[in-house]
N, CA, C and O atoms as a DFTB+ gen file, in Angstrom:
252 C
 N C O
     1  1      -3.018       9.531       2.487
     2  2      -4.044       9.035       1.562
     3  2      -4.981       8.091       2.321
     4  3      -4.524       7.096       2.883
     5  1      -6.276       8.387       2.345
     6  2      -7.220       7.538       3.072
     7  2      -7.447       6.204       2.353
     8  3      -7.228       6.093       1.147
     9  1      -7.879       5.218       3.095
    10  2      -8.199       3.923       2.506
    11  2      -9.434       3.999       1.622
    12  3      -9.577       3.227       0.674
    13  1     -10.321       4.931       1.935
    14  2     -11.532       5.167       1.138
    15  2     -11.428       6.572       0.560
    16  3     -11.211       7.533       1.297
    17  1     -11.579       6.694      -0.736
    18  2     -11.492       8.003      -1.382
    19  2     -12.865       8.672      -1.346
    20  3     -13.757       8.280      -2.098
    21  1     -13.049       9.675      -0.486
    22  2     -14.379      10.269      -0.332
    23  2     -14.855      11.065      -1.542
    24  3     -16.052      11.322      -1.669
    25  1     -13.953      11.457      -2.429
    26  2     -14.347      12.238      -3.607
    27  2     -14.599      11.385      -4.834
    28  3     -14.820      11.921      -5.920
    29  1     -14.573      10.077      -4.688
    30  2     -14.856       9.188      -5.818
    31  2     -16.324       9.352      -6.215
    32  3     -17.185       9.501      -5.348
    33  1     -16.615       9.327      -7.522
    34  2     -18.006       9.518      -7.974
    35  2     -18.997       8.506      -7.390
    36  3     -20.185       8.808      -7.274
    37  1     -18.531       7.324      -7.025
    38  2     -19.424       6.324      -6.436
    39  2     -20.060       6.841      -5.156
    40  3     -21.211       6.514      -4.866
    41  1     -19.336       7.640      -4.386
    42  2     -19.823       8.117      -3.096
    43  2     -20.545       9.453      -3.182
    44  3     -20.769      10.094      -2.154
    45  1     -20.914       9.886      -4.375
    46  2     -21.631      11.155      -4.518
    47  2     -23.015      11.120      -3.862
    48  3     -23.367      12.073      -3.167
    49  1     -23.823      10.057      -4.054
    50  2     -25.113      10.006      -3.354
    51  2     -24.915       9.842      -1.842
    52  3     -24.096       9.040      -1.392
    53  1     -25.665      10.599      -1.090
    54  2     -25.524      10.588       0.370
    55  2     -25.857       9.212       0.940
    56  3     -25.200       8.767       1.881
    57  1     -26.848       8.541       0.401
    58  2     -27.250       7.252       0.951
    59  2     -26.143       6.221       0.827
    60  3     -26.030       5.345       1.684
    61  1     -25.315       6.297      -0.220
    62  2     -24.209       5.349      -0.362
    63  2     -23.133       5.585       0.686
    64  3     -22.531       4.638       1.192
    65  1     -22.892       6.852       1.009
    66  2     -21.894       7.149       2.042
    67  2     -22.355       6.599       3.384
    68  3     -21.576       5.973       4.102
    69  1     -23.620       6.832       3.723
    70  2     -24.141       6.329       4.988
    71  2     -24.191       4.801       4.995
    72  3     -23.835       4.179       5.996
    73  1     -24.618       4.200       3.916
    74  2     -24.714       2.733       3.850
    75  2     -23.355       2.075       3.975
    76  3     -23.227       1.028       4.610
    77  1     -22.334       2.680       3.372
    78  2     -20.990       2.121       3.448
    79  2     -20.489       2.080       4.885
    80  3     -19.707       1.196       5.236
    81  1     -20.915       3.001       5.708
    82  2     -20.515       2.992       7.105
    83  2     -21.437       2.203       8.013
    84  3     -20.973       1.568       8.960
    85  1     -22.740       2.229       7.743
    86  2     -23.688       1.596       8.652
    87  2     -23.815       0.089       8.464
    88  3     -24.068      -0.629       9.432
    89  1     -23.648      -0.401       7.256
    90  2     -23.781      -1.844       7.029
    91  2     -22.752      -2.641       7.844
    92  3     -23.133      -3.626       8.477
    93  1     -21.466      -2.261       7.859
    94  2     -20.536      -3.014       8.713
    95  2     -20.854      -2.901      10.206
    96  3     -20.623      -3.850      10.955
    97  1     -21.378      -1.761      10.644
    98  2     -21.728      -1.613      12.056
    99  2     -22.920      -2.507      12.404
   100  3     -22.951      -3.107      13.478
   101  1     -23.883      -2.595      11.515
   102  2     -25.012      -3.500      11.726
   103  2     -24.533      -4.945      11.739
   104  3     -24.988      -5.749      12.553
   105  1     -23.615      -5.273      10.838
   106  2     -23.061      -6.629      10.809
   107  2     -22.284      -6.924      12.092
   108  3     -22.293      -8.058      12.573
   109  1     -21.619      -5.925      12.643
   110  2     -20.905      -6.109      13.909
   111  2     -21.891      -6.494      15.013
   112  3     -21.596      -7.365      15.831
   113  1     -23.043      -5.858      15.039
   114  2     -24.063      -6.229      16.007
   115  2     -24.543      -7.658      15.818
   116  3     -24.754      -8.379      16.793
   117  1     -24.715      -8.071      14.571
   118  2     -25.100      -9.445      14.264
   119  2     -24.029     -10.422      14.745
   120  3     -24.343     -11.446      15.353
   121  1     -22.770     -10.103      14.472
   122  2     -21.667     -10.965      14.904
   123  2     -21.634     -11.097      16.419
   124  3     -21.415     -12.187      16.948
   125  1     -21.848     -10.004      17.105
   126  2     -21.746     -10.007      18.565
   127  2     -22.936     -10.705      19.223
   128  3     -22.763     -11.546      20.105
   129  1     -24.134     -10.351      18.789
   130  2     -25.333     -10.839      19.475
   131  2     -25.702     -12.258      19.047
   132  3     -25.914     -13.116      19.903
   133  1     -25.781     -12.518      17.762
   134  2     -26.277     -13.811      17.301
   135  2     -25.181     -14.858      17.138
   136  3     -25.420     -16.040      17.386
   137  1     -23.995     -14.450      16.731
   138  2     -22.943     -15.426      16.501
   139  2     -21.947     -15.526      17.650
   140  3     -21.198     -16.499      17.741
   141  1     -21.934     -14.528      18.523
   142  2     -21.065     -14.571      19.684
   143  2     -19.589     -14.435      19.370
   144  3     -18.756     -15.044      20.042
   145  1     -19.251     -13.645      18.357
   146  2     -17.858     -13.447      17.976
   147  2     -17.435     -12.006      18.246
   148  3     -17.572     -11.155      17.368
   149  1     -16.929     -11.718      19.431
   150  2     -16.593     -10.326      19.748
   151  2     -15.417      -9.780      18.943
   152  3     -15.354      -8.575      18.699
   153  1     -14.496     -10.625      18.532
   154  2     -13.350     -10.142      17.746
   155  2     -13.823      -9.671      16.371
   156  3     -13.462      -8.581      15.928
   157  1     -14.623     -10.486      15.701
   158  2     -15.139     -10.075      14.398
   159  2     -16.053      -8.862      14.517
   160  3     -16.063      -7.997      13.642
   161  1     -16.809      -8.804      15.587
   162  2     -17.672      -7.639      15.817
   163  2     -16.833      -6.375      15.950
   164  3     -17.185      -5.334      15.396
   165  1     -15.736      -6.460      16.674
   166  2     -14.848      -5.311      16.834
   167  2     -14.213      -4.900      15.508
   168  3     -14.081      -3.709      15.224
   169  1     -13.827      -5.867      14.708
   170  2     -13.219      -5.578      13.401
   171  2     -14.224      -4.864      12.490
   172  3     -13.899      -3.841      11.887
   173  1     -15.440      -5.403      12.393
   174  2     -16.445      -4.789      11.525
   175  2     -16.887      -3.430      12.043
   176  3     -17.130      -2.515      11.256
   177  1     -16.994      -3.291      13.360
   178  2     -17.350      -1.992      13.928
   179  2     -16.261      -0.963      13.623
   180  3     -16.568       0.198      13.355
   181  1     -15.010      -1.373      13.659
   182  2     -13.916      -0.469      13.309
   183  2     -13.964      -0.050      11.854
   184  3     -13.767       1.123      11.535
   185  1     -14.225      -1.001      10.968
   186  2     -14.363      -0.668       9.544
   187  2     -15.502       0.327       9.326
   188  3     -15.351       1.307       8.597
   189  1     -16.632       0.066       9.957
   190  2     -17.784       0.946       9.796
   191  2     -17.545       2.327      10.366
   192  3     -17.928       3.328       9.760
   193  1     -16.913       2.390      11.532
   194  2     -16.622       3.692      12.144
   195  2     -15.650       4.487      11.276
   196  3     -15.812       5.695      11.103
   197  1     -14.648       3.815      10.737
   198  2     -13.705       4.502       9.855
   199  2     -14.413       5.021       8.602
   200  3     -14.190       6.158       8.186
   201  1     -15.261       4.189       8.007
   202  2     -15.979       4.605       6.801
   203  2     -16.892       5.792       7.089
   204  3     -16.953       6.728       6.291
   205  1     -17.598       5.768       8.210
   206  2     -18.451       6.907       8.554
   207  2     -17.618       8.166       8.779
   208  3     -18.014       9.254       8.360
   209  1     -16.482       8.027       9.430
   210  2     -15.638       9.187       9.695
   211  2     -15.150       9.809       8.379
   212  3     -15.212      11.026       8.204
   213  1     -14.666       8.970       7.458
   214  2     -14.101       9.482       6.208
   215  2     -15.190       9.987       5.266
   216  3     -15.025      11.033       4.639
   217  1     -16.299       9.258       5.161
   218  2     -17.294       9.577       4.146
   219  2     -18.380      10.543       4.602
   220  3     -18.977      11.221       3.765
   221  1     -18.655      10.627       5.901
   222  2     -19.771      11.447       6.372
   223  2     -19.277      12.615       7.214
   224  3     -19.563      13.769       6.896
   225  1     -18.547      12.334       8.272
   226  2     -18.222      13.360       9.248
   227  2     -17.003      14.198       8.883
   228  3     -16.916      15.351       9.305
   229  1     -16.079      13.673       8.129
   230  2     -14.861      14.400       7.800
   231  2     -14.798      14.752       6.312
   232  3     -13.729      15.090       5.803
   233  1     -15.909      14.676       5.627
   234  2     -15.953      14.958       4.180
   235  2     -15.866      16.457       3.956
   236  3     -16.502      17.226       4.676
   237  1     -15.084      16.885       2.965
   238  2     -15.019      18.318       2.670
   239  2     -16.392      18.883       2.301
   240  3     -17.189      18.203       1.655
   241  1     -16.663      20.092       2.700
   242  2     -17.982      20.693       2.507
   243  2     -18.303      20.959       1.024
   244  3     -19.473      20.967       0.642
   245  1     -17.294      21.171       0.207
   246  2     -17.538      21.517      -1.188
   247  2     -17.817      20.315      -2.068
   248  3     -18.117      20.493      -3.249
   249  1     -17.732      19.099      -1.546
   250  2     -17.962      17.924      -2.400
   251  2     -19.252      17.226      -2.087
   252  3     -19.581      16.223      -2.721
């Protein structure tokens, strides 16, 4: 069972699936560049990469 349910009605719009993955990755860049926190940047980048994998790249074609 994935941590994010890709078939939930909330994730039906494509922009929400992409935003759910890209916002943490953008925040990771902010953490790394402006705040200088590489650990938090790595954590947020991992969350974003996982969300993109589950919601965009590994989503079943029929949904």
